Amino acid sequence: MSRKDPRPREGNPLQELSLQRAMASAKEGKFTESLDWLRAAGPSPRALAIEAEVRYGLAKELGANEQWIDALREFAHIPRDSGVPSHFIEERQSLIRRRDASPHDVWALQQRFRSSCTKCADKNLYAVATCPHQIAPIQPALRLNVTSLAPSIAGIYAAGAYRSGWDRNKNDALSLIVRREKERIDEQVLRLLGVVLAEYVRHRTPLLKHVDLIVPVPTSRDRAGARGGSIPYSFAETLQDVLAVPMRAAIQLVAEYDGHAVVSGDARSQALRRAWRAERTPILKHSAVLLVDDIVTTGTTLSVAAELLLEVGVRAVYAVALLHTEKST
């Protein structure tokens, strides 16, 4: 006589309760507890779909904590043909495996901010770079409200404060470097700034637990040609390398547009909507996207980009910039 399977059958009230508990635990970020409830529920198509989402969420959390081996294991255990595209899982695994491409950049940044004090010893690079003991520390952004661009953007963050050309502290080290990059790009400098941004995203924001894709804000062809490239695109590539989150240039430039100095406000929003087009691709649909820019001032650029992404089915949009324009007190 075979032993009776103690797990509830599909459609059984006990299974329904277990699945509900599994979803509730996952929503609270209790992924291990959620997997326990799924085991109690037993196999079913619905349980398989929930398991895929739970393991994907757990894998993202492990990656956010730099537990790369465990993250690889969870990505490998995500059931195929259950909602999360297999090619996307494979891409994330590939990005984790080739993270050895970035240690040189981290080493170079460590040399730039190599000294430490009792406040930042043994801390992450962003903590060292912003520590007051540095000769030219990065000044954190202090006046950016994380919900300032809601509802189109669920959360906005910036690694440092930018002092414009009219500010008495306009020659702040990081502001000066970025102004020079806007004139002509130095790939090595831009790479190190991207590492600073990646360190900030990992250690000072909750973004890695939420986002699935990184999308750079487009740069006009004239501006990219004059500078020798796109600063947001370069940052997005570095974030992909360091954080192991896939990047897509999902917003395409279809027409030229004038800069902030020429047009602003509603006129600028309309100009950007005419100049940009968001791709309608399966990978974007239902994903949470991280928009990347170099400097955020009014937020118009990011807001238009977010609206375009939401219109093609993106589930949620977050944004991060290297700098936020702030006036000296």
XYZ file of C-alpha atoms in Angstrom:
329
model
C 0.000 0.000 0.000
C 1.428 3.405 -0.966
C 1.778 6.113 1.624
C -0.799 8.835 1.427
C 0.580 12.168 0.181
C -0.012 14.644 3.041
C 0.092 17.631 0.696
C -3.276 19.193 -0.195
C -4.629 18.533 -3.677
C -5.189 21.337 -6.183
C -8.345 23.267 -5.376
C -8.288 22.076 -1.754
C -8.984 24.857 0.812
C -5.712 24.002 2.559
C -3.786 24.500 -0.658
C -5.538 27.804 -1.309
C -4.637 28.975 2.199
C -1.004 27.911 1.702
C -0.792 29.751 -1.616
C -2.292 32.879 -0.088
C 0.210 32.728 2.781
C 3.018 32.203 0.252
C 2.008 35.333 -1.686
C 1.602 37.381 1.486
C 5.056 36.355 2.751
C 6.637 37.184 -0.615
C 4.991 40.607 -0.619
C 6.630 41.286 2.754
C 10.006 40.161 1.412
C 9.986 36.923 3.447
C 11.022 34.759 0.528
C 12.261 31.736 2.487
C 9.004 31.625 4.444
C 7.097 31.917 1.176
C 8.938 28.895 -0.261
C 8.003 26.895 2.859
C 4.320 27.695 2.270
C 4.666 26.656 -1.379
C 6.120 23.316 -0.349
C 3.163 22.845 1.964
C 0.754 23.685 -0.854
C 2.133 21.007 -3.154
C 2.633 21.128 -6.929
C 0.214 22.930 -9.232
C 0.501 25.353 -12.176
C -0.388 28.265 -9.908
C 2.173 27.231 -7.284
C 4.806 26.972 -10.018
C 4.108 30.520 -11.199
C 4.276 31.864 -7.642
C 7.512 29.963 -6.996
C 9.113 31.564 -10.067
C 8.311 35.060 -8.788
C 9.434 34.219 -5.246
C 12.764 32.745 -6.319
C 13.323 35.670 -8.680
C 12.699 38.119 -5.817
C 15.017 36.147 -3.537
C 17.730 36.082 -6.218
C 17.486 39.883 -6.609
C 17.781 40.352 -2.847
C 20.835 38.080 -2.673
C 22.447 40.007 -5.521
C 21.729 43.287 -3.735
C 23.641 41.891 -0.743
C 26.516 40.721 -2.988
C 25.794 37.065 -2.169
C 26.599 36.145 -5.748
C 26.893 32.359 -5.409
C 23.543 32.123 -3.620
C 21.981 34.466 -6.196
C 23.219 32.224 -9.018
C 21.694 29.207 -7.282
C 18.292 30.866 -6.955
C 18.289 32.062 -10.557
C 19.105 28.479 -11.611
C 16.168 27.133 -9.546
C 13.558 29.416 -11.100
C 11.079 27.109 -12.878
C 11.208 27.551 -16.652
C 8.086 28.429 -18.642
C 6.499 29.918 -15.548
C 6.342 33.661 -16.235
C 9.960 34.820 -15.906
C 11.565 34.616 -19.390
C 14.360 32.004 -19.432
C 16.636 34.160 -21.614
C 16.349 36.962 -19.052
C 17.330 34.597 -16.220
C 20.316 33.416 -18.261
C 21.368 37.011 -18.908
C 21.364 37.822 -15.201
C 23.399 34.686 -14.482
C 25.882 35.688 -17.178
C 26.233 39.193 -15.735
C 26.954 37.758 -12.284
C 29.584 35.377 -13.663
C 31.458 38.115 -15.524
C 31.535 40.609 -12.704
C 35.300 39.995 -12.597
C 35.545 42.667 -15.298
C 35.016 45.456 -12.753
C 37.613 44.939 -9.941
C 40.163 47.153 -11.734
C 37.703 50.044 -11.679
C 37.027 49.522 -7.987
C 40.776 49.368 -7.346
C 41.272 52.651 -9.206
C 38.537 54.263 -7.120
C 40.126 52.921 -3.948
C 43.387 54.612 -4.954
C 41.546 57.913 -5.404
C 39.961 57.629 -1.958
C 42.599 55.375 -0.424
C 42.962 56.964 3.019
C 40.468 56.241 5.757
C 39.634 57.331 9.269
C 37.843 55.814 12.254
C 34.476 56.866 10.791
C 34.837 55.141 7.428
C 37.408 52.383 7.974
C 36.267 49.032 6.534
C 33.189 50.671 5.015
C 32.035 50.609 1.378
C 33.681 52.888 -1.171
C 30.806 55.363 -1.230
C 31.100 55.838 2.535
C 34.835 56.495 2.171
C 34.359 58.858 -0.792
C 31.786 60.982 1.098
C 33.692 61.010 4.408
C 34.609 64.562 5.556
C 38.223 63.516 6.157
C 38.857 63.406 2.398
C 40.581 66.384 0.787
C 37.753 66.651 -1.766
C 34.889 64.495 -0.456
C 31.754 63.889 -2.508
C 28.976 66.084 -1.141
C 25.804 63.962 -0.688
C 22.542 65.199 -2.177
C 20.527 66.493 0.782
C 17.512 68.188 -0.810
C 16.116 65.562 -3.138
C 12.717 64.296 -2.025
C 12.466 60.609 -2.963
C 8.781 61.036 -3.880
C 9.157 64.383 -5.679
C 8.358 62.920 -9.118
C 5.448 60.691 -8.065
C 3.307 59.121 -9.392
C 5.200 58.491 -12.639
C 8.404 57.717 -10.726
C 8.122 55.551 -7.610
C 11.397 56.806 -6.127
C 14.244 59.095 -7.214
C 17.793 59.136 -5.831
C 21.090 60.971 -6.456
C 24.583 60.161 -5.213
C 25.841 63.727 -4.819
C 25.036 67.425 -4.955
C 25.758 69.483 -8.066
C 26.718 73.161 -7.891
C 25.811 75.001 -11.083
C 27.900 77.670 -12.779
C 25.985 80.388 -10.910
C 26.707 78.889 -7.470
C 29.425 80.397 -5.276
C 30.730 76.844 -4.730
C 30.629 75.993 -8.437
C 34.193 74.643 -8.283
C 33.218 71.837 -5.936
C 35.401 68.919 -7.123
C 32.656 66.602 -8.411
C 30.647 69.436 -10.022
C 33.771 70.629 -11.822
C 34.588 67.118 -13.073
C 31.060 66.606 -14.428
C 31.066 69.991 -16.186
C 34.289 68.995 -17.905
C 32.794 65.640 -18.909
C 29.862 67.477 -20.452
C 32.334 69.285 -22.704
C 34.388 66.253 -23.681
C 34.109 62.738 -22.286
C 37.084 60.985 -20.719
C 36.074 57.297 -20.680
C 38.252 56.414 -17.671
C 36.883 59.272 -15.572
C 33.325 58.456 -16.619
C 33.835 54.807 -15.686
C 35.008 55.742 -12.179
C 32.038 58.091 -11.733
C 29.821 55.186 -12.767
C 31.427 53.004 -10.084
C 30.698 55.731 -7.507
C 27.075 55.708 -8.659
C 26.925 51.906 -8.490
C 28.336 51.936 -4.941
C 25.710 54.498 -3.993
C 22.868 52.445 -5.504
C 24.000 49.313 -3.685
C 24.743 50.746 -0.250
C 22.430 53.763 0.109
C 19.224 52.846 -1.743
C 16.708 49.957 -1.788
C 16.667 49.945 -5.607
C 18.306 46.567 -6.253
C 15.500 44.747 -4.461
C 12.961 46.281 -6.823
C 14.362 46.836 -10.305
C 14.663 44.348 -13.170
C 16.203 46.506 -15.891
C 18.419 49.571 -16.229
C 17.448 52.124 -18.899
C 19.575 55.196 -19.725
C 17.957 58.519 -20.552
C 18.670 59.303 -24.237
C 21.148 61.998 -25.265
C 20.611 64.098 -28.384
C 22.833 63.214 -31.322
C 24.335 66.712 -31.435
C 25.240 66.626 -27.753
C 26.604 63.068 -27.896
C 28.653 63.967 -30.964
C 30.147 67.050 -29.327
C 30.998 65.193 -26.119
C 32.174 61.981 -27.713
C 29.389 59.835 -26.253
C 26.411 59.692 -23.890
C 27.033 60.140 -20.170
C 23.788 58.387 -19.037
C 24.492 55.453 -21.387
C 28.031 55.096 -20.020
C 26.720 55.150 -16.445
C 24.073 52.543 -17.304
C 26.721 50.237 -18.785
C 28.841 50.533 -15.638
C 25.837 49.853 -13.392
C 25.110 46.751 -15.451
C 28.698 45.517 -15.041
C 29.021 46.238 -11.330
C 25.482 45.446 -10.135
C 24.722 42.564 -12.554
C 21.372 44.041 -13.634
C 20.630 43.980 -17.403
C 20.630 47.239 -19.323
C 18.450 48.130 -22.303
C 18.438 51.335 -24.371
C 14.651 51.085 -24.346
C 13.951 54.743 -25.149
C 15.005 55.605 -28.686
C 15.782 59.018 -30.129
C 13.589 59.598 -33.202
C 14.086 63.376 -33.590
C 16.376 66.113 -32.302
C 15.344 68.499 -29.512
C 16.582 71.693 -27.873
C 18.360 71.736 -24.523
C 17.322 73.280 -21.186
C 18.820 76.638 -22.110
C 16.513 76.989 -25.127
C 13.211 75.535 -23.964
C 11.807 74.561 -20.553
C 8.626 73.626 -18.708
C 5.673 72.246 -20.689
C 7.337 73.142 -23.982
C 10.316 70.966 -23.091
C 8.058 68.065 -22.074
C 6.276 68.234 -25.415
C 9.579 68.451 -27.295
C 10.908 65.365 -25.526
C 7.720 63.422 -26.243
C 8.138 64.192 -29.936
C 11.834 63.263 -29.863
C 11.654 59.996 -27.890
C 9.895 56.693 -28.375
C 9.773 53.782 -25.902
C 10.122 50.312 -27.363
C 7.244 47.849 -27.042
C 9.166 44.713 -26.145
C 8.175 41.701 -24.002
C 11.127 42.249 -21.651
C 9.800 45.689 -20.670
C 6.246 44.619 -20.016
C 5.541 44.216 -16.300
C 9.204 44.982 -15.393
C 10.389 47.526 -12.849
C 12.847 49.863 -14.557
C 15.684 52.002 -13.186
C 16.137 55.165 -15.251
C 19.693 56.538 -15.219
C 20.730 60.162 -15.811
C 23.771 62.291 -15.014
C 22.147 65.325 -13.353
C 18.585 65.910 -12.194
C 17.380 69.491 -11.694
C 13.671 69.969 -12.362
C 13.020 66.303 -13.167
C 11.274 67.040 -16.482
C 13.539 64.731 -18.487
C 13.087 61.807 -16.109
C 9.324 62.349 -15.815
C 8.787 62.244 -19.586
C 10.982 59.135 -19.900
C 9.028 57.431 -17.108
C 5.662 58.281 -18.662
C 6.740 56.804 -22.007
C 7.864 53.585 -20.317
C 4.660 53.252 -18.323
C 2.641 53.699 -21.520
C 4.276 50.601 -23.072
C 3.527 48.398 -20.067
C 6.382 48.902 -17.611
C 5.141 48.017 -14.113
C 7.072 50.659 -12.163
C 9.798 53.236 -12.773
C 12.538 54.313 -10.380
C 15.248 56.851 -11.179
C 18.819 57.557 -10.145
C 21.264 60.285 -11.140
C 24.867 60.888 -10.228
C 24.011 64.424 -9.078
C 21.107 66.581 -7.946
C 21.352 70.361 -8.518
C 21.399 72.105 -5.139
C 22.204 75.687 -4.114
C 24.862 76.369 -1.515
C 23.502 77.715 1.758
